[in-house]
Coordinates of C-alpha atoms and ligand atoms in Angstrom, one line a residue:
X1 CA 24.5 28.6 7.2
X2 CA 24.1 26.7 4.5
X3 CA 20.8 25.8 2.1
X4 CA 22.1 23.3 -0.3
X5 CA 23.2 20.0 -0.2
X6 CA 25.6 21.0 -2.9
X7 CA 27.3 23.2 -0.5
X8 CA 27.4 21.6 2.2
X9 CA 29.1 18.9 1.0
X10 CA 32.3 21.5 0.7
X11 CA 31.9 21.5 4.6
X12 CA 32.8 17.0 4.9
X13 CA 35.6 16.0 6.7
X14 CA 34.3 19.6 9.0
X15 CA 32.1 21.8 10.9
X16 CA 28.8 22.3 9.0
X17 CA 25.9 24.6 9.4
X18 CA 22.7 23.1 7.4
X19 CA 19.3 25.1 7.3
X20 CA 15.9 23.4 6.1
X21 CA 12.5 21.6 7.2
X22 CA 12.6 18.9 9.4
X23 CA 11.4 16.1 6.8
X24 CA 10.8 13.1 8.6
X25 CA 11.6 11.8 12.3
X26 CA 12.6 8.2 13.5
X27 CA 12.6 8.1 17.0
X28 CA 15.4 5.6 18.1
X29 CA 14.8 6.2 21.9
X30 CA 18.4 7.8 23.0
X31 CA 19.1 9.3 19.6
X32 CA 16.9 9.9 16.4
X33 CA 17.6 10.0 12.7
X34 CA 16.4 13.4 11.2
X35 CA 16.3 14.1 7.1
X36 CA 16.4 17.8 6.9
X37 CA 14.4 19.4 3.5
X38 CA 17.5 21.3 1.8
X39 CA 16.7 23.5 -1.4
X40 CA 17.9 20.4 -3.3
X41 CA 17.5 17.2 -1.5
X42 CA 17.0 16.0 1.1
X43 CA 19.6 14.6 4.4
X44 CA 20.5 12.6 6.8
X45 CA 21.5 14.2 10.5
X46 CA 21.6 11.8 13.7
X47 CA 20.8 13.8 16.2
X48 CA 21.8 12.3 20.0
X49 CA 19.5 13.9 22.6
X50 CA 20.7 15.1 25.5
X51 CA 19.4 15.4 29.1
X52 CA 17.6 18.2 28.8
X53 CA 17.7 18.6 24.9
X54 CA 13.9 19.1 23.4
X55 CA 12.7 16.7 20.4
X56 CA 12.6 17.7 17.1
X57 CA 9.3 17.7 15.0
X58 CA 8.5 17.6 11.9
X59 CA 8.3 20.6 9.8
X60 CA 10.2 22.9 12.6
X61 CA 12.6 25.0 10.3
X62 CA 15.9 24.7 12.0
X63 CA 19.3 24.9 11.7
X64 CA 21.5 21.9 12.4
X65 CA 25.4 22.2 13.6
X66 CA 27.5 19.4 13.6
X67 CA 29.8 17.7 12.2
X68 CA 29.6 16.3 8.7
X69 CA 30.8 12.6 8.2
X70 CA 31.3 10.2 5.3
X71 CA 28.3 7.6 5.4
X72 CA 27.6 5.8 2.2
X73 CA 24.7 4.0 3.8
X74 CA 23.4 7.9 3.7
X75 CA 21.3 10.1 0.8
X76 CA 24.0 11.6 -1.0
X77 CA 26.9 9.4 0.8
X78 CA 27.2 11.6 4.2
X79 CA 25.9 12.4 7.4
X80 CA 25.5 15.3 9.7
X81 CA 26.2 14.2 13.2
X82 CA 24.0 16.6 15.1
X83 CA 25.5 18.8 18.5
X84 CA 22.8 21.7 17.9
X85 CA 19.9 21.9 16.7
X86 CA 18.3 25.9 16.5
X87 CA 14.4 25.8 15.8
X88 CA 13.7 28.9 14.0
X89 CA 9.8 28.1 13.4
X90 CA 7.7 25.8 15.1
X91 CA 4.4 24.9 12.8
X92 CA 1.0 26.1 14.4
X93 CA -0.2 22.8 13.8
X94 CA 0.4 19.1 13.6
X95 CA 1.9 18.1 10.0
X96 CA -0.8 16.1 7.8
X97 CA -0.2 12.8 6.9
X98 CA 0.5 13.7 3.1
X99 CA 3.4 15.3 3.5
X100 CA 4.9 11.8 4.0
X101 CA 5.3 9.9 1.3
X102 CA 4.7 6.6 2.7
X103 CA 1.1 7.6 3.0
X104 CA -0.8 7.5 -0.3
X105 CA -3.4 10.2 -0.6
X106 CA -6.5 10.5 -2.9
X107 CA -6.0 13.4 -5.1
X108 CA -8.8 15.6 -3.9
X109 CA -7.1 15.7 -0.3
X110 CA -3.8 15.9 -1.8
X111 CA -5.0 19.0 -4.3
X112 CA -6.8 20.6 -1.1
X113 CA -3.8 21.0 1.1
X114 CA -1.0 21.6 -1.4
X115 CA 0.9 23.8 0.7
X116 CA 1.7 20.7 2.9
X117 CA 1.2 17.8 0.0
X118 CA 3.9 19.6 -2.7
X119 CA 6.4 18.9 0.5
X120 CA 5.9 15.1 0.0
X121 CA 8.8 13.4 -2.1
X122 CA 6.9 12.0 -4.7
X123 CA 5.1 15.5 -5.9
X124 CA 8.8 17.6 -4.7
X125 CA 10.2 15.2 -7.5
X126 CA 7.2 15.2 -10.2
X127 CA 7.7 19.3 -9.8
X128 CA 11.5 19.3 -10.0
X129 CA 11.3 17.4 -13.3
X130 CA 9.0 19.2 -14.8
X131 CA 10.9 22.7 -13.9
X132 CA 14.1 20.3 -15.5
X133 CA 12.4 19.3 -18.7
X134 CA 11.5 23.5 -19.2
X135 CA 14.8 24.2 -18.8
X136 CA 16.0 21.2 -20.9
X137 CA 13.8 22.6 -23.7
X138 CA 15.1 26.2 -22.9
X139 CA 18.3 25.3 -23.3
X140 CA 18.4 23.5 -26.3
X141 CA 15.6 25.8 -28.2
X142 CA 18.2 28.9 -27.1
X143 CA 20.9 26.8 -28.6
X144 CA 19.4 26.3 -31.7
X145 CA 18.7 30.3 -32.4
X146 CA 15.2 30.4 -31.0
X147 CA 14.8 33.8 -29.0
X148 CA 12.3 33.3 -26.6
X149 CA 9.4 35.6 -26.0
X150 CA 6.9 36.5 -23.2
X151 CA 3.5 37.3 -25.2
X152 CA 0.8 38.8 -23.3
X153 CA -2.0 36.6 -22.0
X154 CA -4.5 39.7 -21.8
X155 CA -5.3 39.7 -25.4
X156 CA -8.2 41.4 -28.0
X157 CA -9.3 38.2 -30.1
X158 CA -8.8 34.4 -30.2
X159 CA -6.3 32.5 -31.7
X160 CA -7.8 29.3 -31.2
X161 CA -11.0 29.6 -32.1
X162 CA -14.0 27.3 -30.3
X163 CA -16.4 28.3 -27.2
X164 CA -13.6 28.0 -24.6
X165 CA -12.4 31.4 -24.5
X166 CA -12.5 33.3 -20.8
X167 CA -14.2 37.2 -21.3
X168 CA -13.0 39.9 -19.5
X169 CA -14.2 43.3 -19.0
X170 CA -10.9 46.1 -19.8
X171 CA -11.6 49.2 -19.3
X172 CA -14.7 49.2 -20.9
X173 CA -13.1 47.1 -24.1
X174 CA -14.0 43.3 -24.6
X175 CA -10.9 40.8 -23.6
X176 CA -9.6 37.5 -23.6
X177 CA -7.4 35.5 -21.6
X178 CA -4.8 34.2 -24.1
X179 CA -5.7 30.5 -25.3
X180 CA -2.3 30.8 -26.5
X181 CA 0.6 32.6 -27.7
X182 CA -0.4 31.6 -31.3
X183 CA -0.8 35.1 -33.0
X184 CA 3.1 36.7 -31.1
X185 CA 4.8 33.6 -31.9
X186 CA 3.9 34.2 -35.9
X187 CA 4.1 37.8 -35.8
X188 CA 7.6 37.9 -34.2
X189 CA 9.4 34.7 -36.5
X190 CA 9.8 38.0 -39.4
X191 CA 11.5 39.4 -36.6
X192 CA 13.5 37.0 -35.2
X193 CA 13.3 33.5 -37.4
X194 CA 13.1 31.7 -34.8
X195 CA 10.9 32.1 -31.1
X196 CA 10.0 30.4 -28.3
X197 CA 7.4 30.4 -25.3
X198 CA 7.1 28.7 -22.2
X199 CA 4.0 30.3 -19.9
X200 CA 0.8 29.6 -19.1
X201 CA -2.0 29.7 -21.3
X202 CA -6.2 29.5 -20.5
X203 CA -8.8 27.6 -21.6
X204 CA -12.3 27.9 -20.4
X205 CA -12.8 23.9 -20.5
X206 CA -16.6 23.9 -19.0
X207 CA -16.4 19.9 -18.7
X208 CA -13.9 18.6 -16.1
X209 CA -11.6 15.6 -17.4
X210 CA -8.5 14.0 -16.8
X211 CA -6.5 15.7 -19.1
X212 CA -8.2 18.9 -19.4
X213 CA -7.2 22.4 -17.1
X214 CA -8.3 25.6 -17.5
X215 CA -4.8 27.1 -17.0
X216 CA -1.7 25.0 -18.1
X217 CA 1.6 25.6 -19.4
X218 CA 2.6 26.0 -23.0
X219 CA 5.5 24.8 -24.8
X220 CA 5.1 27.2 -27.8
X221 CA 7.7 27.5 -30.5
X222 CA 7.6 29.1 -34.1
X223 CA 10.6 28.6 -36.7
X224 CA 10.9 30.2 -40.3
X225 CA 12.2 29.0 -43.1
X226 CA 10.8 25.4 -42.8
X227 CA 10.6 23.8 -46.1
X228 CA 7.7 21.5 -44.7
X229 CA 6.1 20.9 -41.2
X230 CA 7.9 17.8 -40.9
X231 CA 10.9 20.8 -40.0
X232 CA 9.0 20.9 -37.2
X233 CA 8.4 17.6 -35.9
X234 CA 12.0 17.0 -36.1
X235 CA 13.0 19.2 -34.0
X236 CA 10.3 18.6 -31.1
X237 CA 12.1 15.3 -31.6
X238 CA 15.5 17.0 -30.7
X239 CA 14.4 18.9 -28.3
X240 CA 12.4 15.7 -25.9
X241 CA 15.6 13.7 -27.2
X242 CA 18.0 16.5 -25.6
X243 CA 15.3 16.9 -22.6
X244 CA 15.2 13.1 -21.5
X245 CA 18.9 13.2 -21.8
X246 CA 19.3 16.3 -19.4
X247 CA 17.0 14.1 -16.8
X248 CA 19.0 11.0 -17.0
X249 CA 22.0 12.8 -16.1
X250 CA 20.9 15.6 -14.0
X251 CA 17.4 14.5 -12.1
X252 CA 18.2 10.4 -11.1
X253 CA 17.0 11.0 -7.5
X254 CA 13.7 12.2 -8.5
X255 CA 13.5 9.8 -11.4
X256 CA 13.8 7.1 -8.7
X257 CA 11.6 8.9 -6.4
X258 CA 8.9 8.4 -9.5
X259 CA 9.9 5.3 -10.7
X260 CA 9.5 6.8 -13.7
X261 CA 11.7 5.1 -16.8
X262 CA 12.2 8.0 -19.4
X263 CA 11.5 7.1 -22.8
X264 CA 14.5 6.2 -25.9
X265 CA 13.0 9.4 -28.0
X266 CA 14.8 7.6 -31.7
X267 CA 12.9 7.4 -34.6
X268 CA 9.5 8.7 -34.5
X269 CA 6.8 7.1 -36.8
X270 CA 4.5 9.7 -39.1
X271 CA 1.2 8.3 -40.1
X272 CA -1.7 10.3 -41.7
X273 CA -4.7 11.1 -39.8
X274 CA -6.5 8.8 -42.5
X275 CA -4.3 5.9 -42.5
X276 CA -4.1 6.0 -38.9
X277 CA -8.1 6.1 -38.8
X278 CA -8.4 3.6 -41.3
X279 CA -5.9 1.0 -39.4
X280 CA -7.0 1.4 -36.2
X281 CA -10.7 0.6 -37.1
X282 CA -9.7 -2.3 -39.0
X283 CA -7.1 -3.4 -36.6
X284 CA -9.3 -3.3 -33.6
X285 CA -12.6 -3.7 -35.4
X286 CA -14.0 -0.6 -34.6
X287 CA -16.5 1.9 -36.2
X288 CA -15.4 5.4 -37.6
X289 CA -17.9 8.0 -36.1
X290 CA -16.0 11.2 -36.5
X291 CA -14.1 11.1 -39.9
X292 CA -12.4 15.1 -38.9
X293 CA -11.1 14.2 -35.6
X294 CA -9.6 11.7 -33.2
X295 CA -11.6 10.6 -30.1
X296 CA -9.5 10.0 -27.0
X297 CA -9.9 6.0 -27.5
X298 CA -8.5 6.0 -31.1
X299 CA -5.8 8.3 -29.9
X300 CA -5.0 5.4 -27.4
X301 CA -5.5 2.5 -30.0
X302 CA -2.9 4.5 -32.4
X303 CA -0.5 4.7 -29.6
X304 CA -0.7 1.0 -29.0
X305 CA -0.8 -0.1 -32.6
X306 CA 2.8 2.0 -33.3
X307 CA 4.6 0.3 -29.7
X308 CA 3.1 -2.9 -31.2
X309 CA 4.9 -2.4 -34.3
X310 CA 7.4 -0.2 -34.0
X311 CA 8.6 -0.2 -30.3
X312 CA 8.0 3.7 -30.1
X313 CA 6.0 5.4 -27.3
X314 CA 5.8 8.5 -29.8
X315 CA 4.1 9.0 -33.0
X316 CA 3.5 11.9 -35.2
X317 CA 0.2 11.8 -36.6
X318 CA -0.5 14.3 -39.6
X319 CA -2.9 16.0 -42.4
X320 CA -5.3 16.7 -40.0
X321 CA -8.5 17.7 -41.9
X322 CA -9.3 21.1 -42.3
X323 CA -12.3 21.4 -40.9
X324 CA -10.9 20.5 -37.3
X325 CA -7.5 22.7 -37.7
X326 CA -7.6 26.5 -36.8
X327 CA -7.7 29.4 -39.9
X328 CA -4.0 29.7 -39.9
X329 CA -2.6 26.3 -40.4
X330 CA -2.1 26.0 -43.9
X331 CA -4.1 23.6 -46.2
X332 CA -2.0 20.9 -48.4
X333 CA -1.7 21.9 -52.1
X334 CA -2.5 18.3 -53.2
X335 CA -5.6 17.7 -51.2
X336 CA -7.0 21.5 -49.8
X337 CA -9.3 19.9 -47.2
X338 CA -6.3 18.5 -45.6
X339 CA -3.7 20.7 -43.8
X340 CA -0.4 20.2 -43.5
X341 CA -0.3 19.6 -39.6
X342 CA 0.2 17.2 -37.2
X343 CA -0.3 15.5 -33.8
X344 CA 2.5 13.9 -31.6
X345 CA 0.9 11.4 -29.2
X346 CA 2.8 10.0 -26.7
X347 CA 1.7 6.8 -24.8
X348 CA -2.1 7.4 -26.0
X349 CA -3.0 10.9 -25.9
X350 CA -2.0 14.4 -27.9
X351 CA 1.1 16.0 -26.4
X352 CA 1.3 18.4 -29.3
X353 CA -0.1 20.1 -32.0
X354 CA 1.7 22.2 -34.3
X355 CA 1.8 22.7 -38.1
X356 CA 2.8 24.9 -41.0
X357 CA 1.2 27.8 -40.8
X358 CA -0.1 30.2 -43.9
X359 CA 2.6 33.1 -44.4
X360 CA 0.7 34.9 -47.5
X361 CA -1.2 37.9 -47.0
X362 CA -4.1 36.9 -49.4
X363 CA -3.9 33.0 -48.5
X364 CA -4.5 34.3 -45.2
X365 CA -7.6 37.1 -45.5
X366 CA -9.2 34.2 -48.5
X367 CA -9.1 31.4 -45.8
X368 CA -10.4 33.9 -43.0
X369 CA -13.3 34.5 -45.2
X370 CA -14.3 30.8 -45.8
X371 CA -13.9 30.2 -42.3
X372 CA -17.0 33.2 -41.6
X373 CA -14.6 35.5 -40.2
X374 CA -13.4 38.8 -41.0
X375 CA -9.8 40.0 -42.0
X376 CA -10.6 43.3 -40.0
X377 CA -11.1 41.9 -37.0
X378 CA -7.5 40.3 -37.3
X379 CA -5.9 43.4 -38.7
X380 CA -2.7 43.8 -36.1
X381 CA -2.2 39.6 -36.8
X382 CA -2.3 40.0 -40.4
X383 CA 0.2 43.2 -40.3
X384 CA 3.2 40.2 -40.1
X385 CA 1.6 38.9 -43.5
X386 CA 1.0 42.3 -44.8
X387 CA 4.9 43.0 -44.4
X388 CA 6.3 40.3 -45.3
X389 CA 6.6 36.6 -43.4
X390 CA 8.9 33.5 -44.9
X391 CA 7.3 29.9 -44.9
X392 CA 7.1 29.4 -41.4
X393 CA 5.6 26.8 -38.6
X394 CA 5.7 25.8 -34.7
X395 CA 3.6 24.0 -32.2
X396 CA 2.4 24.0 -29.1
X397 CA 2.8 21.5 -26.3
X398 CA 1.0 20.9 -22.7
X399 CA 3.6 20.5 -20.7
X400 CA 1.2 19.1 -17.8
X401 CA 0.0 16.2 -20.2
X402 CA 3.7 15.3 -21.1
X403 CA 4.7 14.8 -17.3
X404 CA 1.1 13.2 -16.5
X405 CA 2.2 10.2 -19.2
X406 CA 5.6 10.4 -18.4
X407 CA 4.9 9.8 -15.0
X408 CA 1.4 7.3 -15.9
X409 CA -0.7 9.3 -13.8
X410 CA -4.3 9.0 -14.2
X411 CA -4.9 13.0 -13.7
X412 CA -3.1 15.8 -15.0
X413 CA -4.3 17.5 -12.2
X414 CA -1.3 15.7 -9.9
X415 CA 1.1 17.7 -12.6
X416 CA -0.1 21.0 -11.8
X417 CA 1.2 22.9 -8.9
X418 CA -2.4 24.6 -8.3
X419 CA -4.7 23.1 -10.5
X420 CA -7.2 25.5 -12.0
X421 CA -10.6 23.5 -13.3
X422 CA -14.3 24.3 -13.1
X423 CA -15.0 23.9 -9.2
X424 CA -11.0 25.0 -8.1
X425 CA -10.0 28.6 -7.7
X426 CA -7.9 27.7 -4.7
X427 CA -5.0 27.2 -3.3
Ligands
LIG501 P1 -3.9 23.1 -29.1 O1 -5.1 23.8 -28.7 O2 -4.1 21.7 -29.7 O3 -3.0 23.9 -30.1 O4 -3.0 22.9 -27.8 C1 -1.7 22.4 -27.8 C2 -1.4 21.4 -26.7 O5 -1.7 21.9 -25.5 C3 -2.3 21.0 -24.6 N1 -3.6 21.3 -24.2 C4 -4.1 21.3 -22.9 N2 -3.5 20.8 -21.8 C5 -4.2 20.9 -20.6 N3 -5.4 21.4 -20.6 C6 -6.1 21.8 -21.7 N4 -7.3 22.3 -21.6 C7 -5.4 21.8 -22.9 N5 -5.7 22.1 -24.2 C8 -4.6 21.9 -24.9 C9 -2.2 19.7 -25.4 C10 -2.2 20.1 -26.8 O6 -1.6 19.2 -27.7 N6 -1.7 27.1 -31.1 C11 -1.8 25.7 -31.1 C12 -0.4 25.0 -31.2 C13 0.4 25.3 -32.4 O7 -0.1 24.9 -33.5 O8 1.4 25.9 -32.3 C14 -2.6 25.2 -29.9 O9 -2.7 25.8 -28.9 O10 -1.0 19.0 -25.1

């Protein structure tokens, strides 16, 4: 029996065996048109009933036998021309109407029954891409010497700093629920020059918003030997260039599925955080209320001033002020309350942050100190310093908020399999 529509398109011309869901139904009267749910798309069986034959339903798991035809009217250009149909599961209740994709769901309903709403086409497809752009980045980040690492997200301090930290009690010790692999990353590029994580990460977000979770998945990688952070940037621009390509080629159905057209990565603009302030108040005649950090609106107004101007749906904002940038991003020599960091927003909100980060042992424990916190507490961190580190940087990138703009959705919530946010423990 077979699982995939790969395989079984060994079996045309033949006698095929197909296992999967029962998708959708159309009742024709004498005969009806059934698309069976295969691991990797979905197909077209016509399935004449018999006398006595009993009626397929949707979400039955069965196993169809028949005879596999040409059709290019069909899915993936064939058909399988039903004789028997074995049921293997029948479902103990009547599908909801979100599984079909026809029917457009609000996201609470669609969030609430996820084990039948991730069945519909649309969320099958978002999912599929976004396993496709992980392993897109994989892929190229292994083929550029990045070794990738699996930090652990049970951790002793915080690495990001801020009030949105989970606590945990461990055997009697204080804990943390990773904010993210920040500390592993820097402590292992001695190691291995160049690392890489893709996992989840937490963050105890107490305010719920579109674009906030309190468990997403991190893009994290770290690279030595950069000469400036601008290393960096350039290859987060390989690797979305490399990523977008994969997609195109490998991932048209559920492209389609999504109507989603992928962005031409190209040239990315770099602005500073001040000029990109500066512009966007006098471009748009707006006040500056926060001079340290970008509100959600300006990150918008920058995005539209650069497609205005430049045609590009990316832009690299950098120099973030100090003040706003966590104690181990390292501060520019020309101007020491600016850091030599960045932002990549991408259709009007941060996809990334990443930066150079401080390698020296006594840059590191002097900017702790000015920051109110102390070296001790950050003693198995600063061990990497302590023993030697090259200029180094990374980032880190949500990979929830990329597919929620690549796919213009209004939530990230629709991008996460199982959302986690203030009121949702479940499913
Ligand atoms: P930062 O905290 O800015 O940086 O996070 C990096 C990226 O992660 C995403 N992100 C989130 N996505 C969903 N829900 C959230 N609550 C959330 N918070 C952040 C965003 C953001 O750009 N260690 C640094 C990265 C680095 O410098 O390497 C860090 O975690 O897309």
């Amino acid at each position: 029996m077979t699982v995939t529509v790969q395989e079984l398109r060994t079996f045309l011309g033949g006698s095929a065996k197909a296992a999967g869901m029962v998708h959708d139904l159309k009742d024709m009267g004498k005969f009806a048109f059934i698309r069976l749910r295969m691991a990797d798309g979905v197909i077209q069986c016509v399935y004449n009933y018999g006398e006595e034959r009993v009626r397929p339903r949707h979400e039955q798991a069965v196993v169809i036998t028949g005879e596999l035809v040409e059709e290019p009217r069909s899915p993936h250009g064939f058909e399988l021309r039903a004789e028997e149909i074995t049921v293997l599961s029948e479902p103990a209740s009547e599908a909801p109407d979100l599984i079909k994709s026809r029917v457009k769901t609000g996201l609470e309903a669609d969030l609430k029954y996820r084990a039948a709403s991730l069945r519909n086409d649309r969320r099958r497809a978002a999912f599929r891409i976004q396993a496709a752009l992980a392993g897109a980045f994989r892929a190229y980040l292994a083929g550029n010497g990045f070794t990738e690492i699996f930090s652990p997200k049970i951790v002793a301090g915080s690495a990001e700093g801020g009030a949105n930290i989970f606590k945990l009690e461990y055997f009697g010790q204080k804990a943390f629920l990773a904010q993210s692999p920040q500390f592993y990353k820097q402590t292992l590029v001695p190691a291995f020059l160049r690392v890489f994580e893709i996992a989840p990460v937490f963050r105890a977000e107490k305010h719920d918003t579109p674009r906030h979770l309190n468990e997403y998945i991190s893009v994290d990688f770290e690279m030595g030997f950069i000469e400036s952070f601008r290393d960096v940037c350039e290859m987060e621009r390989g690797m979305l260039s490399y990523a977008f390509d994969y997609l195109r080629e490998n991932c048209a159905d559920s492209l389609s599925a999504l109507k989603c057209e992928l962005p031409e990565v190209g040239e990315i603009p770099y602005v500073t955080f001040r000029e990109a302030k500066e512009r966007v108040a006098e471009r748009f005649g707006r006040r500056i209320k926060d001079p340290h950090d970008l509100e959600p609106e300006e990150e918008r107004l920058i995005s539209q001033m650069f497609k205005e101007d430049t045609g590009s749906d990316f832009v690299f904002v950098t120099h973030y002020p100090d003040k706003k940038r966590p104690f181990y991003a390292k501060n520019c020599a020309e101007d020491p309350k600016l850091t030599e960091s960045f932002d990549l927003l991408y259709k009007g909100m941060e996809i990334t942050t990443g930066g150079q980060r401080i390698h020296d042992y006594d840059e590191q424990t002097a900017k702790m100190e000015r920051k109110g916190l102390v070296p001790a507490d950050f003693e198995s961190f600063l061990q990497m310093h302590k023993y030697g580190a090259p200029p180094h940087g990374g980032l880190g990138m949500g990979l929830e908020r990329l597919c929620m703009k690549l796919f213009d959705d209004d939530n990230i919530r629709w991008d996460s399999m199982f959302p986690r946010d203030t009121g949702r423990l479940a499913p």
